[in-house]
Coordinates of C-alpha atoms and ligand atoms in Angstrom, one line a residue:
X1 CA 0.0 0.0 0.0
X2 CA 1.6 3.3 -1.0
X3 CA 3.0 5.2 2.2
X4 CA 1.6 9.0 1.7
X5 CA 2.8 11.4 3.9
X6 CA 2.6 15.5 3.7
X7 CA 5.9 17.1 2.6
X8 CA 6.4 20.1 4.7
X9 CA 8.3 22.1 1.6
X10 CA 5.9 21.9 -1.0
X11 CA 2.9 21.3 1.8
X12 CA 1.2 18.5 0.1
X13 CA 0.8 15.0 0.8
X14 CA 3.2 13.1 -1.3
X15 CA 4.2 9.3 -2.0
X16 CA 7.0 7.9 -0.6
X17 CA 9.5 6.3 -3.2
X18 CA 13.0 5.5 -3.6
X19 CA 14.3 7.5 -6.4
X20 CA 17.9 5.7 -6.8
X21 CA 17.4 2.4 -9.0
X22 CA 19.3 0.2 -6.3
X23 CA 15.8 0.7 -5.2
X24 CA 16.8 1.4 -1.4
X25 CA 14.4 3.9 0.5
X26 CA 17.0 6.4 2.4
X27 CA 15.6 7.8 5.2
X28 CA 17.2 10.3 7.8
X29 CA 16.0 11.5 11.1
X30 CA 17.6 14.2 13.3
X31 CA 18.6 12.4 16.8
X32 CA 18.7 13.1 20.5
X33 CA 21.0 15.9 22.1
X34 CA 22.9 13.0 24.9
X35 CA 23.1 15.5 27.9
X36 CA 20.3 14.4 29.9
X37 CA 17.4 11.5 29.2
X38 CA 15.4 12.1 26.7
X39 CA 11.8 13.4 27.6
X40 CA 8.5 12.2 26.3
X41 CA 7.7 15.0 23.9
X42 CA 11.6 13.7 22.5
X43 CA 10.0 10.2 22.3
X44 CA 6.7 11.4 20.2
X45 CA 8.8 12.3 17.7
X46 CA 10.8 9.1 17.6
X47 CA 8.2 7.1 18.2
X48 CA 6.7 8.1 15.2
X49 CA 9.6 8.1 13.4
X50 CA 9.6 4.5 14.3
X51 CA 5.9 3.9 12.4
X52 CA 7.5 5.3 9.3
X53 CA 10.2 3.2 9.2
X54 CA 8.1 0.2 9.8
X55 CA 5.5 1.0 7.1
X56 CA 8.7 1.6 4.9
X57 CA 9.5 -2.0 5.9
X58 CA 6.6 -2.9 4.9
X59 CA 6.0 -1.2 1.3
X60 CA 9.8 -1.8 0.2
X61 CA 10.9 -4.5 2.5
X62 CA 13.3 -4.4 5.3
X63 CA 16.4 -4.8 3.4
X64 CA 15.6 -2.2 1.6
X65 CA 15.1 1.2 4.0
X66 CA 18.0 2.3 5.2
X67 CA 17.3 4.4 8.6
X68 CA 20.2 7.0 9.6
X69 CA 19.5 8.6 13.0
X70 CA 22.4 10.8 14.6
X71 CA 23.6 11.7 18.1
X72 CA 24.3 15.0 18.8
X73 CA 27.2 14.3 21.6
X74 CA 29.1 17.8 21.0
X75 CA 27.6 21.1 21.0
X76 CA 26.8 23.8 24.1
X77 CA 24.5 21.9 25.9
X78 CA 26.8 19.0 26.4
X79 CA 29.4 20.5 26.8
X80 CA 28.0 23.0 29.6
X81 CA 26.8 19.8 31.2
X82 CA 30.4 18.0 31.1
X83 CA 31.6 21.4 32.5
X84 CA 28.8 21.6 35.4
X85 CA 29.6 18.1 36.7
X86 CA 33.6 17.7 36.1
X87 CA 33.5 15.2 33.9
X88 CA 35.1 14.5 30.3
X89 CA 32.4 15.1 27.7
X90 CA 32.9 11.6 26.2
X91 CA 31.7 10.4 30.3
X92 CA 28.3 12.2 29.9
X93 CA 27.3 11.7 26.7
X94 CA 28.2 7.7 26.6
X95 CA 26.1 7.6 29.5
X96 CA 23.0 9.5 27.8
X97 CA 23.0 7.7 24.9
X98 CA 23.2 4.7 26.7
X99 CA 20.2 5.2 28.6
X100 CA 18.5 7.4 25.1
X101 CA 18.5 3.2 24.0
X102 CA 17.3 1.6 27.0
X103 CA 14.6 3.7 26.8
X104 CA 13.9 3.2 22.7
X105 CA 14.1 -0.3 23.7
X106 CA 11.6 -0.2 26.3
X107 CA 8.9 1.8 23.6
X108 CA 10.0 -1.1 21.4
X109 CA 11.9 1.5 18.8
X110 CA 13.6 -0.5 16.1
X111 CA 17.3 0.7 16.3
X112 CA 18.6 2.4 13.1
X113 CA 20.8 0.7 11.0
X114 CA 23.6 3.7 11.4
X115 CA 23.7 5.8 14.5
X116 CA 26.7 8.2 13.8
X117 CA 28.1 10.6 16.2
X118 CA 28.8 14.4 15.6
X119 CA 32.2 13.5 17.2
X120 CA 33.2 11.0 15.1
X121 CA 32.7 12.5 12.2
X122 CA 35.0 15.8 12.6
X123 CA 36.6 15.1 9.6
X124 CA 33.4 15.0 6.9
X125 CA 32.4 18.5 8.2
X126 CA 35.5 19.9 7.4
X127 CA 35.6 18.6 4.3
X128 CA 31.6 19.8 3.7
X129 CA 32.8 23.5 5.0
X130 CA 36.2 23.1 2.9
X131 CA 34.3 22.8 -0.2
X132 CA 31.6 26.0 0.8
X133 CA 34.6 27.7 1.5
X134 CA 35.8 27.4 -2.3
X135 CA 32.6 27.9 -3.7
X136 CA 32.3 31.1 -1.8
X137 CA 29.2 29.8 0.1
X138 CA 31.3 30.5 3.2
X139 CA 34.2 32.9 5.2
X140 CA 36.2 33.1 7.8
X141 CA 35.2 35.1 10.5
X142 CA 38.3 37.5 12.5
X143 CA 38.2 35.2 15.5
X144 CA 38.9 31.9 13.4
X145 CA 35.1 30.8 13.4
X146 CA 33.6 29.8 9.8
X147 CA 30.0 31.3 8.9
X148 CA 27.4 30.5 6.0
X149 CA 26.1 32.9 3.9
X150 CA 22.9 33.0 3.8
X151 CA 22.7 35.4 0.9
X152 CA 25.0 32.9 -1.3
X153 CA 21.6 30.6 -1.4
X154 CA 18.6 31.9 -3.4
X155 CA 16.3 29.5 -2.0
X156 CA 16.9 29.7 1.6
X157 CA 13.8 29.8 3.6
X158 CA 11.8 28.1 0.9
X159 CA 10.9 25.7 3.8
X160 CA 10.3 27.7 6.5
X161 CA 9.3 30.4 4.5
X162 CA 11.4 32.5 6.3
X163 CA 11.8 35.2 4.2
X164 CA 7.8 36.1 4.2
X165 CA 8.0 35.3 7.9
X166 CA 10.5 38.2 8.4
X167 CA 8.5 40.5 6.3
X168 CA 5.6 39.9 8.5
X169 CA 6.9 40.2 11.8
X170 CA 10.0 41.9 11.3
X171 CA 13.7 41.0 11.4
X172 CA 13.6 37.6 13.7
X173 CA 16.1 36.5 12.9
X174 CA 18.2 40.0 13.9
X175 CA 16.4 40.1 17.4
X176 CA 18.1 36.6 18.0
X177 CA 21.7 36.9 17.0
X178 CA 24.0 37.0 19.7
X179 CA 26.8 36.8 18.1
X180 CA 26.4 39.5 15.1
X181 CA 30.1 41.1 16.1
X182 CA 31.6 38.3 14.1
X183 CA 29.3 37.6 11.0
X184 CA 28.7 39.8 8.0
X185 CA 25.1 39.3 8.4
X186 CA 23.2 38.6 11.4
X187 CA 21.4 35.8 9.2
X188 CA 24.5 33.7 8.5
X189 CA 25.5 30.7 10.8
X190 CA 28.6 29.1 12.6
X191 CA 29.5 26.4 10.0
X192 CA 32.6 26.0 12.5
X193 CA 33.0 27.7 15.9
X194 CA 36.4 28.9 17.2
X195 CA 37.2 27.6 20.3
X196 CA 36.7 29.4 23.8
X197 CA 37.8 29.0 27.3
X198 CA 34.1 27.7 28.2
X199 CA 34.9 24.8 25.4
X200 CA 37.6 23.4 27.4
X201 CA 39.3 19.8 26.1
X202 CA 36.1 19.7 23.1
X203 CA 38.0 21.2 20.0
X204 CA 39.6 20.0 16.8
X205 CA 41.7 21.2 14.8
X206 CA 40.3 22.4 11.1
X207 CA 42.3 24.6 8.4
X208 CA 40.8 27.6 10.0
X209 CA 42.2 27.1 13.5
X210 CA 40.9 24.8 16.9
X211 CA 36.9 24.7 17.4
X212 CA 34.1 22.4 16.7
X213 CA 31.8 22.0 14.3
X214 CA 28.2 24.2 14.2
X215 CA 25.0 21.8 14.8
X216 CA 23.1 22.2 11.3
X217 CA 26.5 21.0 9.5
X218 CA 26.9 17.6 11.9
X219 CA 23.5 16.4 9.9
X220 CA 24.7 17.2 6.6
X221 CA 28.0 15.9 6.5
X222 CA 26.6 12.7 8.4
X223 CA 23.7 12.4 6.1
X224 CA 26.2 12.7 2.9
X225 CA 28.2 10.2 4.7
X226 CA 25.9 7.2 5.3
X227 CA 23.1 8.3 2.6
X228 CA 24.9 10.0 -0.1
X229 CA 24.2 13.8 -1.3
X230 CA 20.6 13.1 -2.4
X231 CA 18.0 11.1 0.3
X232 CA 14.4 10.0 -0.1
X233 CA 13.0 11.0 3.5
X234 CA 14.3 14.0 6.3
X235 CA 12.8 14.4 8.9
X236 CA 12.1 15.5 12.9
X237 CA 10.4 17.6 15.2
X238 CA 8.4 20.7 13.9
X239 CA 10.9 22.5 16.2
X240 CA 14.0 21.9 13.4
X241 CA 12.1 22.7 10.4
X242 CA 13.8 26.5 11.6
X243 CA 16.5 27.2 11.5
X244 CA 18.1 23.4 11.8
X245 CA 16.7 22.0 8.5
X246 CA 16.5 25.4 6.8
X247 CA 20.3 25.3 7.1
X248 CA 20.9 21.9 6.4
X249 CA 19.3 22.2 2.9
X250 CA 21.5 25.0 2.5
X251 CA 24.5 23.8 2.9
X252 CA 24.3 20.5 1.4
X253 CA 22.6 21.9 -1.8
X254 CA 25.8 24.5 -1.9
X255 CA 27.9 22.1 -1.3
X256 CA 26.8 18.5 -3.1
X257 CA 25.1 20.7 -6.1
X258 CA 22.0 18.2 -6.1
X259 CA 18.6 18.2 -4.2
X260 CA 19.3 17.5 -0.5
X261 CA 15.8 15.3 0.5
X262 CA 13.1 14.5 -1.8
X263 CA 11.1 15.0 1.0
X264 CA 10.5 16.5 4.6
X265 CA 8.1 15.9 7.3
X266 CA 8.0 17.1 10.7
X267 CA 5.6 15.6 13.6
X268 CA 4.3 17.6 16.1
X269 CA 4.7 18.3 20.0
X270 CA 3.8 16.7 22.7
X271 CA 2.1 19.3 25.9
X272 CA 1.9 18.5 28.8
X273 CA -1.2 20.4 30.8
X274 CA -1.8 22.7 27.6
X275 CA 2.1 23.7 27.4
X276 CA 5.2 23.0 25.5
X277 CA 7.1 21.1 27.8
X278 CA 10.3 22.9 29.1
X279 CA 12.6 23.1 31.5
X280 CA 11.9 26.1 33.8
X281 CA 7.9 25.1 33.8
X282 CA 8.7 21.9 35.4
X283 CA 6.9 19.4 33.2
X284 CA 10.0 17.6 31.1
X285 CA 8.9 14.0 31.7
X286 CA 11.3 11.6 31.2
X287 CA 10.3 7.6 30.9
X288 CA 11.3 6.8 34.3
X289 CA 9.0 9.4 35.9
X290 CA 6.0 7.8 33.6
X291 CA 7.4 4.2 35.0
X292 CA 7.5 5.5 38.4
X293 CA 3.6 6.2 38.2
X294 CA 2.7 3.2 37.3
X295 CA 2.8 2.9 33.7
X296 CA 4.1 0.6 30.6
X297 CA 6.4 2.1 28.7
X298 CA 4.4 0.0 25.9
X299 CA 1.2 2.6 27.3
X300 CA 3.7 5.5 26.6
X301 CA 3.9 4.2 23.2
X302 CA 0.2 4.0 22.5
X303 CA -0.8 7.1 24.2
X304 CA 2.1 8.9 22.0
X305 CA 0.4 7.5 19.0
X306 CA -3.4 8.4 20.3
X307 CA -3.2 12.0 18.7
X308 CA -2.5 12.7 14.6
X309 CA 1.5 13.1 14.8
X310 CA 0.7 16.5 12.7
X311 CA -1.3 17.8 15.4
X312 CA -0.1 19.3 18.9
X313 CA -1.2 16.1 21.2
X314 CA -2.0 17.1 25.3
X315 CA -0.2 14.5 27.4
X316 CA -2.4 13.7 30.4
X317 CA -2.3 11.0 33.4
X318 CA -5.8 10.2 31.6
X319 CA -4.6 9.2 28.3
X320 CA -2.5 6.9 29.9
X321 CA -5.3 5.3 32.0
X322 CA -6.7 5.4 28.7
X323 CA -3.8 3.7 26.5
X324 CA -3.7 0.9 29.8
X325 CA -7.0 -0.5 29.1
X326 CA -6.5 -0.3 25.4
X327 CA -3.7 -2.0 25.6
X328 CA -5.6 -4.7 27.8
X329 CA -8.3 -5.1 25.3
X330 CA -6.2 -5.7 22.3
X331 CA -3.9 -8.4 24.9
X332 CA -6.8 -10.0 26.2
X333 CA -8.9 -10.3 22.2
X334 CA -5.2 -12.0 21.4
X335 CA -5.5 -14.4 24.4
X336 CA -8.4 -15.5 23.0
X337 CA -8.2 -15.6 19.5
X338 CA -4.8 -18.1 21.3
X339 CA -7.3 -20.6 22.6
X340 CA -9.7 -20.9 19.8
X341 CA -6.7 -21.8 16.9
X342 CA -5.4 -24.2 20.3
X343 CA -1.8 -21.7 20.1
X344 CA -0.2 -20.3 22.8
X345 CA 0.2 -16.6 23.4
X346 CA 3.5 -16.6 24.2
X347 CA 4.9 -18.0 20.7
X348 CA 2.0 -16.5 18.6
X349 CA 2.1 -12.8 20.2
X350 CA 5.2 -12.1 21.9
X351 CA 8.0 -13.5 20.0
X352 CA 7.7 -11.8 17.0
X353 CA 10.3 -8.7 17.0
X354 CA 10.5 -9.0 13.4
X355 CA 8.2 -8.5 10.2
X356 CA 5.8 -10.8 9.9
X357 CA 4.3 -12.2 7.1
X358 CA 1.7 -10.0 4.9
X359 CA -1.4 -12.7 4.7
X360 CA -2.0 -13.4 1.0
X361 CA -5.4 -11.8 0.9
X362 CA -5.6 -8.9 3.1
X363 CA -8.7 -9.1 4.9
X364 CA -11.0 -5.9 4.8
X365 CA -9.7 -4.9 8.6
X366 CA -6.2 -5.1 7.5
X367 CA -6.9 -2.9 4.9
X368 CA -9.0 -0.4 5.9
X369 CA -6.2 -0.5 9.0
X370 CA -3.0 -0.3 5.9
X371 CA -5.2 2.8 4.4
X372 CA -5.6 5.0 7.0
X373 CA -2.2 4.6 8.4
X374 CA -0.3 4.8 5.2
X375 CA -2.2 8.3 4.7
X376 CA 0.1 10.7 6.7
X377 CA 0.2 8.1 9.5
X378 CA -3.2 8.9 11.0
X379 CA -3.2 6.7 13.8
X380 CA -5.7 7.8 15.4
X381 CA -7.7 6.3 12.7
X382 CA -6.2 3.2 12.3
X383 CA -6.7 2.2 15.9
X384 CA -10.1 2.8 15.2
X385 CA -10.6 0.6 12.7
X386 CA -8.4 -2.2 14.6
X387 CA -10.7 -1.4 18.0
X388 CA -14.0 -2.0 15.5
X389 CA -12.6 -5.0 13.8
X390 CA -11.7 -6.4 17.8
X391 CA -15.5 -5.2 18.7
X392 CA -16.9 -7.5 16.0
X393 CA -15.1 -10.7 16.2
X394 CA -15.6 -10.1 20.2
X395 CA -19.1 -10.2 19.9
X396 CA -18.9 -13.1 17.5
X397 CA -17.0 -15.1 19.8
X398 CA -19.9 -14.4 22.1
X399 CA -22.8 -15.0 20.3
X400 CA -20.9 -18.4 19.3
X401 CA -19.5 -19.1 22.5
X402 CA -21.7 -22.5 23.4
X403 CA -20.9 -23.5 19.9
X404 CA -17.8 -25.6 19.4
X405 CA -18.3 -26.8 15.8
X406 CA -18.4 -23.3 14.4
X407 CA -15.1 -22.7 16.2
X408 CA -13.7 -26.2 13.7
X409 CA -15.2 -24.8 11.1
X410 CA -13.9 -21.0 11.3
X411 CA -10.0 -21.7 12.1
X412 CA -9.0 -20.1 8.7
X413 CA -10.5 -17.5 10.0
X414 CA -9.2 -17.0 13.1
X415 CA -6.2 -17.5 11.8
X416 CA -6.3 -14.8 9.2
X417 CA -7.6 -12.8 12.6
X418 CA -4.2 -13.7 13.9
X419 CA -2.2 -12.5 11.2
X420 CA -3.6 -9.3 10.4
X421 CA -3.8 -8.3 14.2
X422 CA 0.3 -9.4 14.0
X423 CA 1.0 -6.9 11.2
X424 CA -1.2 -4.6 12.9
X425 CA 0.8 -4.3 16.4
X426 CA 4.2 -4.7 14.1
X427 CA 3.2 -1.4 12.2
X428 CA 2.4 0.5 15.6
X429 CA 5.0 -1.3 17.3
X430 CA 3.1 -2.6 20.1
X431 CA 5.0 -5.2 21.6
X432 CA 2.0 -7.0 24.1
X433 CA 4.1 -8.9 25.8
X434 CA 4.8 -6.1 28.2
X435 CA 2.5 -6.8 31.1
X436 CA 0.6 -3.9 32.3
X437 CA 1.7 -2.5 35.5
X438 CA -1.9 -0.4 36.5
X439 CA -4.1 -3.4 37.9
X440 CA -6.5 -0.6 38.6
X441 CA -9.7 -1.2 36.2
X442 CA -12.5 2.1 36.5
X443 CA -15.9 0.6 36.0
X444 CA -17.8 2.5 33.1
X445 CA -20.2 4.0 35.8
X446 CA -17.4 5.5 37.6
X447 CA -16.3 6.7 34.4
X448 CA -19.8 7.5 33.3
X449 CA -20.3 10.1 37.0
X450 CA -17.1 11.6 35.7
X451 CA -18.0 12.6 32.5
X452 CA -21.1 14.4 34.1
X453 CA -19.0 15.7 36.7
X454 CA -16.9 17.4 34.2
X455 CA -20.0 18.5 32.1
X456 CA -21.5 20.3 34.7
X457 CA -18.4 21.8 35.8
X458 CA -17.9 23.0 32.4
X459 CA -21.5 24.4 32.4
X460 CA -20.6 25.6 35.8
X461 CA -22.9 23.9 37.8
X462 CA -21.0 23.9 40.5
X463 CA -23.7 22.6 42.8
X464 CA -24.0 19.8 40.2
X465 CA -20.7 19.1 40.0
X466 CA -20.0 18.8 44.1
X467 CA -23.0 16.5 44.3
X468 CA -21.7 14.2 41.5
X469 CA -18.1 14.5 43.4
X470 CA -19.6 13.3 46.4
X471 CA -21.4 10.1 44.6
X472 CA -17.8 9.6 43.3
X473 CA -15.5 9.7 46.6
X474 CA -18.8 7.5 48.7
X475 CA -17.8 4.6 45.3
X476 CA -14.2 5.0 46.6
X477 CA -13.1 6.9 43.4
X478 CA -11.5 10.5 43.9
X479 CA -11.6 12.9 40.9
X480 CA -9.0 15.7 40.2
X481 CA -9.3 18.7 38.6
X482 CA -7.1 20.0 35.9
X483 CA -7.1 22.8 33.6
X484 CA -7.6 21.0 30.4
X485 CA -9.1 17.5 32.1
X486 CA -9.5 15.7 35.2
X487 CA -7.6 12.6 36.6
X488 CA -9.9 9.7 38.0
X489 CA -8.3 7.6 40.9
X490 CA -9.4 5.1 43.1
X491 CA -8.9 6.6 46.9
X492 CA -6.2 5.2 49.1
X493 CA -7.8 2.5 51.6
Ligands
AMP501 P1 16.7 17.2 20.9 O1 17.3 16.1 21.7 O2 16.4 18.4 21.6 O3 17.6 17.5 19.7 O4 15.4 16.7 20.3 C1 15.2 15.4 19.7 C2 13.9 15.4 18.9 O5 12.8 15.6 19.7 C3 13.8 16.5 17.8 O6 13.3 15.9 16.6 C4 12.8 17.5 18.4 O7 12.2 18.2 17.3 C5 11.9 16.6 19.2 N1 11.2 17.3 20.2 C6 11.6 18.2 21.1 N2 10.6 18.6 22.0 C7 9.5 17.9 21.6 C8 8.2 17.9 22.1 N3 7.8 18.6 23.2 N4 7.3 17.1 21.4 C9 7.7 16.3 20.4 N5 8.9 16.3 19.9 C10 9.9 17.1 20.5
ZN502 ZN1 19.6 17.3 12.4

């Protein structure tokens, strides 16, 4: 099934295809910054990511996607961080990458097949700034560090649109230079940065004195490294599409000559209580904190895919409740889809880490299913139409439940059952052998006095709304309050 998915430069939904005849799908996606674990808004992104390579698994087979995702291990943050705790830079970021994959391994992220670092690949940025520098695309600033011009590059800002942007709103871009003294224009950017005292032991030396490289050039050369000059698929958070990926296009185009991707897409963020997550508001989560409540990390998964990735997704205690019992449901339909074919769980469910077979005839669930997430990877429609195809074999399995023959006479079709609902969790990525930590199940009346609860607060009947809170805490259930929801949890006895 062709994989569609919106290209953020020309804006339109557009088919994915290899364009080189080796017939190999080359696929890049900016990394993690290894200074600290990786929150979950970092793990949207990746987790998505992860979908796309799967369904490019899928449409082109697996030995034919090859999946490039980079570490950032040198640049301020890490180094600050190295700095702050005393420690060689190579100490901190070994151990943030090395948790960055315990926790992709935990969301059941398929590794990709080159994971290069900035830092070990010194040398191809040089050689990508070398050749800018002789094409005039770049210069040497007084205190040794090496800029781009932006005005070299007609097209720059045709993704970002940049150049309307600034007309709009004024000079952004001039408000946020802070380090115009050494550029000719406050647009350009460090291709190469000259070392300072704050960089300590992290420099290298380049023909235009000790530094390290700029961010935006790490992708590039890594990219023209491992991919070549020209790749099928870019792509990261909706937070790099400017400046990062604006820059990148620039300088490889300058440099290589050739289109850098054929196309880019960016997912969306992940809030947490109606805001970005950051730093000074307090609400970075990483996985552990998530573990620590209770939670899967194989809920994390599903309630990171609950929203359209192109839309902003609030990330809520609820949706986590939520992605728990959705989980269960889909665990406990397997279970006994198990008994009827006489196959274990175990072997048929949780032992399948790699691509399984496509069934010969795709049932209409598998298609539908195929369809909707090979359209810009809406997932929230896809788990619709697994949930409905669940709902109707469930409630055949009931009405045929004192009826043993028809179970002889359907196991083609349970098995068929089997095998699309295998794809189906391979595509997501939902691995269900991860038990599920929350034993806590809220009956649908409980859930039902909630959702009136939270109507008539909204309608602000307040009265309303404390008499319904009162029939809630005498069930034993104790209902908080949020901004933008409520969290429903069974009171401590
Ligand atoms: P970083 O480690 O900061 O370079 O980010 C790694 C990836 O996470 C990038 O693709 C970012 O665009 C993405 N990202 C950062 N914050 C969020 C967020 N709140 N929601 C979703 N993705 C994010
Ligand atoms: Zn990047």
């Amino acid at each position: 099934m062709p994989i569609r998915l919106h290209d953020s430069l020309t804006r339109t939904p557009r088919e994915l295809k290899p364009a080189q005849p080796d017939g190999i799908f080359r696929f890049y996606n900016c990394g993690p910054t290894v200074y600290a674990p990786a929150h979950i808004g970092n793990f949207r992104t990746f987790v998505v990511n992860d979908v796309i390579r799967r369904l490019l698994e899928l449409e082109f087979g697996p030995d034919k996607v090859k999946h490039v995702r980079n570490l950032t291990d040198v640049d301020d943050k890490t180094i600050k961080r190295a700095r702050d705790e005393g420690r060689p830079l190579s100490d901190v970021t070994k151990q943030w990458t090395d948790k960055f994959h315990a926790d992709c391994a935990a969301l059941n992220c398929l590794p990709p097949h080159v994971e290069p670092a900035a830092t070990t690949h010194i040398k191809e940025q040089v050689d990508m700034i070398d050749v800018l520098m002789q094409k005039g695309n770049a210069y040497r600033a007084a205190d040794g560090s090496v800029y781009f011009k932006v005005s070299s590059f007609g097209d720059y800002g045709a993704l970002s649109r940049v150049k309307e942007r600034e007309l709009q709103v004024g000079s952004a871009l001039k408000a946020t230079a802070a380090d115009a003294d050494e550029k000719e224009d406050v647009s350009d950017f460090a291709l190469w940065k000259a070392h300072k005292p704050d960089d300590g032991a992290n420099a290298w030396d380049s023909p235009w004195g000790r530094g390290r490289p700029g961010w935006h050039i790490e992708c590039s050369a890594m990219s023209k490294k491992h991919l070549g000059d020209t790749i099928d698929l870019h792509t990261g958070g909706v937070d790099l599409l400017f400046p990062h990926h604006e820059n990148e296009i620039a300088q490889s185009q300058c440099c290589n000559g050739t289109t850098f991707a054929h196309h880019w897409y960016h997912s969306e963020h992940l809030l947490v209580d109606g805001k970005k997550m950051s730093k000074s508001l307090g609400n970075m989560y990483p996985l552990d904190e998530i573990v620590a409540k209770g939670f899967s990390p194989m809920a994390l998964r599903y309630a990171l895919l609950m929203g359209h990735p192109r839309k902003q997704l609030s990330f809520t205690l609820d949706s986590m409740h939520a992605a728990e019992s959705a989980l269960n449901k889909i665990r406990g339909y397997a279970k006994d889809l198990c008994k009827l074919r006489n196959l274990t769980f175990e072997e048929t469910f949780t032992k399948s880490p790699t691509l399984p077979l496509i069934p010969q005839v795709l049932g209409s669930v598998l298609k539908d299913f195929l369809g909707r997430i090979s359209d810009d990877i809406n997932t929230p429609a896809a788990f619709g139409i697994l949930f409905s195809g669940i709902e109707r074999n469930w409630k055949w399995i009931g009405d045929h439940a004192d009826d043993p023959t028809s179970w002889v006479q359907n196991q083609k079709e349970f098995q068929t059952s089997i095998d699309e609902l295998r794809l189906m969790l391979f595509v997501l990525g939902l691995n269900l052998n991860t038990p599920t930590t929350l034993e806590v199940e809220r009956p649908s009346a409980i859930t039902a006095l909630a959702e009136k609860r939270w109507a008539a607060k909204l309608a602000k009947d307040f009265a309303g709304a404390d008499a319904l809170r009162k029939e809630l805490t005498a069930a034993g259930w104790s209902m908080l309050d949020r901004k933008d929801g409520y969290s429903l949890e069974p009171l401590k006895k």
